[in-house]
Coordinates of C-alpha atoms in Angstrom, one line a residue:
M1042 CA 0.0 0.0 0.0
V1043 CA 1.3 3.5 -0.9
K1044 CA 1.8 5.7 2.1
D1045 CA -0.4 8.8 1.8
Y1046 CA 0.5 10.7 4.9
Y1047 CA 3.5 12.4 6.6
D1048 CA 4.7 11.0 10.0
I1049 CA 5.0 13.7 12.7
R1050 CA 6.2 13.2 16.2
A1051 CA 5.2 15.8 18.9
V1052 CA 7.0 16.4 22.2
F1053 CA 4.6 17.9 24.7
K1054 CA 4.4 18.8 28.3
K1055 CA 1.8 17.5 30.7
T1056 CA 1.7 19.6 33.9
G1057 CA -0.7 21.3 36.3
R1058 CA -4.3 20.0 36.3
A1059 CA -3.6 18.0 33.2
I1060 CA -1.6 15.4 35.2
Y1061 CA -5.0 14.0 36.2
I1062 CA -6.1 13.4 32.7
S1063 CA -6.0 9.6 32.1
H1064 CA -4.4 8.1 29.1
L1065 CA -7.7 7.3 27.4
D1066 CA -9.0 10.8 28.1
L1067 CA -5.8 12.2 26.7
M1068 CA -6.4 10.4 23.4
R1069 CA -9.9 12.0 23.3
V1070 CA -8.5 15.4 24.1
M1071 CA -5.9 15.2 21.3
Q1072 CA -8.6 14.1 18.8
R1073 CA -10.8 17.0 19.7
T1074 CA -7.7 19.3 19.6
F1075 CA -6.9 18.3 16.0
K1076 CA -10.5 19.0 15.1
R1077 CA -10.5 22.5 16.7
A1078 CA -7.1 23.3 15.2
K1079 CA -8.5 22.3 11.7
L1080 CA -5.5 20.2 10.9
P1081 CA -5.6 17.7 7.9
V1082 CA -4.7 14.8 10.1
W1083 CA -4.6 11.3 8.6
F1084 CA -7.4 8.8 9.3
T1085 CA -7.0 5.1 9.3
K1086 CA -8.7 3.1 6.5
G1087 CA -11.4 0.4 6.9
Y1088 CA -14.9 0.1 8.4
N1089 CA -14.1 2.4 11.4
P1090 CA -11.8 5.2 10.3
H1091 CA -10.2 7.1 13.2
V1092 CA -7.4 9.6 13.7
Y1093 CA -4.0 7.8 13.7
L1094 CA -2.4 8.4 17.2
M1095 CA 0.4 6.7 19.0
F1096 CA 1.8 7.5 22.5
S1097 CA 5.0 6.3 24.0
L1098 CA 4.9 5.1 27.6
P1099 CA 1.6 6.4 29.0
L1100 CA 2.0 8.2 32.3
S1101 CA 0.5 7.1 35.6
L1102 CA -2.2 9.4 36.8
G1103 CA -0.8 12.3 38.8
V1104 CA 2.7 12.2 37.2
S1105 CA 3.8 15.2 35.2
S1106 CA 6.2 15.3 32.3
D1107 CA 8.3 17.6 30.2
C1108 CA 8.9 15.1 27.4
E1109 CA 5.7 13.2 26.4
L1110 CA 5.7 11.8 22.9
M1111 CA 2.8 11.5 20.4
D1112 CA 3.0 10.3 16.8
F1113 CA 0.3 11.3 14.3
G1114 CA -0.1 11.7 10.5
V1115 CA -0.8 14.6 8.2
D1116 CA -2.5 13.9 4.9
M1117 CA -0.1 14.3 2.0
S1118 CA -2.9 15.9 -0.1
A1119 CA -2.5 19.0 2.2
G1120 CA 1.2 19.5 1.2
E1121 CA 4.3 19.2 3.3
P1122 CA 3.7 20.0 7.0
D1123 CA 4.7 23.4 8.4
Y1124 CA 5.8 22.3 11.9
E1125 CA 5.8 25.8 13.4
D1126 CA 2.2 26.5 12.1
I1127 CA 1.0 23.1 13.4
K1128 CA 2.6 23.8 16.8
V1129 CA 0.9 27.2 17.1
R1130 CA -2.5 25.9 16.0
L1131 CA -2.4 22.9 18.4
N1132 CA -1.2 25.0 21.4
K1133 CA -4.1 27.5 20.8
A1134 CA -6.6 24.6 20.9
L1135 CA -5.1 22.5 23.8
P1136 CA -6.4 22.8 27.4
E1137 CA -4.4 24.2 30.2
G1138 CA -1.5 22.0 31.3
L1139 CA -0.9 20.5 27.8
E1140 CA 1.7 22.2 25.6
I1141 CA 3.4 21.2 22.4
V1142 CA 7.2 21.8 22.7
T1143 CA 8.4 20.7 19.3
L1144 CA 7.4 18.8 16.2
Y1145 CA 9.6 16.8 13.8
E1146 CA 9.8 13.8 11.6
P1147 CA 10.4 10.6 13.7
K1148 CA 13.9 9.3 13.6
T1149 CA 13.6 6.2 15.9
K1150 CA 11.0 3.5 16.6
H1151 CA 9.1 3.2 19.8
T1152 CA 10.7 -0.3 20.3
E1153 CA 14.1 1.5 20.7
I1154 CA 13.1 3.1 24.0
G1155 CA 15.2 1.8 26.9
A1156 CA 14.9 4.0 29.9
C1157 CA 13.3 7.1 31.5
E1158 CA 14.5 9.7 33.9
Y1159 CA 12.4 11.2 36.7
T1160 CA 12.6 13.7 39.5
L1161 CA 10.8 13.2 42.8
E1162 CA 10.2 15.9 45.4
F1163 CA 8.9 14.9 48.8
Y1164 CA 6.9 17.2 51.0
C1165 CA 6.2 16.4 54.7
D1166 CA 6.8 17.7 58.2
R1167 CA 10.2 16.0 58.4
S1168 CA 13.5 17.7 57.3
A1169 CA 15.0 17.1 53.9
D1170 CA 18.1 15.5 55.5
E1171 CA 15.9 13.0 57.3
V1172 CA 14.1 12.0 54.2
L1173 CA 17.3 11.7 52.2
S1174 CA 18.8 9.6 55.0
L1175 CA 15.7 7.3 54.8
F1176 CA 16.1 7.0 51.0
N1177 CA 19.8 6.1 51.4
S1178 CA 18.7 3.3 53.8
F1179 CA 16.0 2.3 51.4
M1180 CA 18.5 1.9 48.6
A1181 CA 21.0 0.2 50.9
Q1182 CA 18.7 -2.9 51.3
D1183 CA 19.8 -6.1 49.8
E1184 CA 16.5 -6.3 48.0
I1185 CA 13.6 -4.0 47.4
L1186 CA 10.6 -6.2 46.9
I1187 CA 7.2 -5.2 45.4
E1188 CA 4.2 -7.2 44.1
K1189 CA 3.5 -6.9 40.4
R1190 CA 0.5 -8.1 38.4
C1191 CA 1.5 -10.1 35.3
K1192 CA 0.6 -13.1 33.2
V1193 CA 2.1 -16.5 33.9
N1194 CA 1.2 -19.3 31.6
M1195 CA -1.6 -17.1 30.1
K1196 CA -3.1 -16.5 33.6
K1197 CA -3.2 -13.2 35.5
T1198 CA -1.3 -13.5 38.8
V1199 CA 0.7 -11.5 41.3
V1200 CA 4.4 -12.1 41.6
T1201 CA 7.0 -10.7 44.0
I1202 CA 10.0 -9.0 42.2
N1203 CA 13.2 -7.3 43.3
I1204 CA 13.4 -3.8 41.8
K1205 CA 16.6 -2.7 43.4
P1206 CA 18.8 -3.6 40.3
D1207 CA 16.5 -1.5 38.1
I1208 CA 16.9 1.8 40.1
T1209 CA 19.8 4.1 39.2
V1210 CA 20.1 7.1 41.5
L1211 CA 21.3 10.2 39.6
E1212 CA 21.1 12.8 42.2
S1213 CA 19.7 13.4 45.8
R1214 CA 19.8 16.7 47.6
D1215 CA 18.0 19.3 49.7
S1216 CA 15.9 21.6 47.5
D1217 CA 14.5 24.6 49.4
G1218 CA 13.9 22.5 52.5
H1219 CA 12.5 19.3 50.9
A1220 CA 14.1 16.2 49.5
Y1221 CA 14.8 16.1 45.8
I1222 CA 15.8 12.8 44.1
S1223 CA 16.5 12.0 40.4
L1224 CA 16.3 8.5 39.1
R1225 CA 16.7 6.5 35.9
L1226 CA 14.4 3.5 35.4
P1227 CA 14.2 0.9 32.6
A1228 CA 11.3 1.5 30.2
G1229 CA 10.1 -0.1 26.9
I1230 CA 8.7 -3.3 25.6
K1231 CA 11.5 -5.5 26.9
H1232 CA 11.5 -4.4 30.5
S1233 CA 10.0 -1.5 32.5
L1234 CA 9.5 -0.2 36.0
N1235 CA 6.8 2.2 36.9
I1236 CA 8.1 5.2 38.9
V1237 CA 4.9 5.1 41.1
S1238 CA 5.9 1.6 42.2
V1239 CA 9.2 3.0 43.4
S1240 CA 7.7 5.9 45.3
T1241 CA 5.1 3.6 46.9
A1242 CA 7.8 1.2 47.9
F1243 CA 9.8 4.0 49.5
E1244 CA 6.7 5.3 51.3
T1245 CA 6.0 1.8 52.7
F1246 CA 9.6 1.6 53.8
C1247 CA 9.4 4.9 55.7
G1248 CA 6.3 3.8 57.6
F1249 CA 4.4 7.1 57.0
E1250 CA 2.7 8.9 54.2
F1251 CA 4.1 12.0 52.7
D1252 CA 1.9 15.1 52.4
K1253 CA 2.8 15.2 48.7
I1254 CA 5.1 13.6 46.3
C1255 CA 5.7 15.5 43.0
I1256 CA 6.9 13.2 40.3
N1257 CA 8.1 14.5 36.9
R1258 CA 9.4 12.7 33.8
T1259 CA 12.3 14.6 32.4
K1260 CA 13.8 12.3 29.7
I1261 CA 13.0 9.4 27.5
L1262 CA 16.1 7.5 26.4
T1263 CA 17.0 4.9 23.9
E1264 CA 18.7 1.6 24.9
S1265 CA 22.1 3.2 24.1
G1266 CA 21.3 6.1 26.5
D1267 CA 20.7 8.8 23.8
I1268 CA 17.6 11.1 23.9
F1269 CA 14.8 9.3 22.1
S1270 CA 13.8 11.2 19.0

């Protein structure tokens, strides 16, 4: 079949109130945004045509991001895409908390994603030094065990796994009186670890709930460690 659309990859931010938009609702938001922006987006063929959309690594509810990825198509009949014009039109139509950062022709496949980097900021009535000390003790354990739902022999079950080998600590420091930690975790189709699983495991280790944990995805990387593009 002859390809009749241009591939476009959008990098967008998801912040503020938008962090509470679920993945399914985000897809609906983007479909409505394309319509409001009057973009000649490409529709799939067949009995149930719909806007072609693909997202990399959907975020957990409540997690923000500076680097979300969305692939879509623009119909070739409309001519070569003007990335700056598309960016302006989309940003005018998007709701608060969603913002297109850049658009370009995809260079890599989604299967090449290997890791993500995150920042976590912990808010509570304890000092940053105390929280950082707890985190050091958390990471000093021989094992960090969590329960994970998965399929074993085609049946859904819960297994216990050790996530410590998957956690790379990039930075930990006091940031304006609260603990700030940066991590790299595996991501992609081969192996992945949800950042919320890590924060929940740490909270369980501490024995108390934090007032607030602000989690932000800062980078999506390839298996070789380059920025995914």
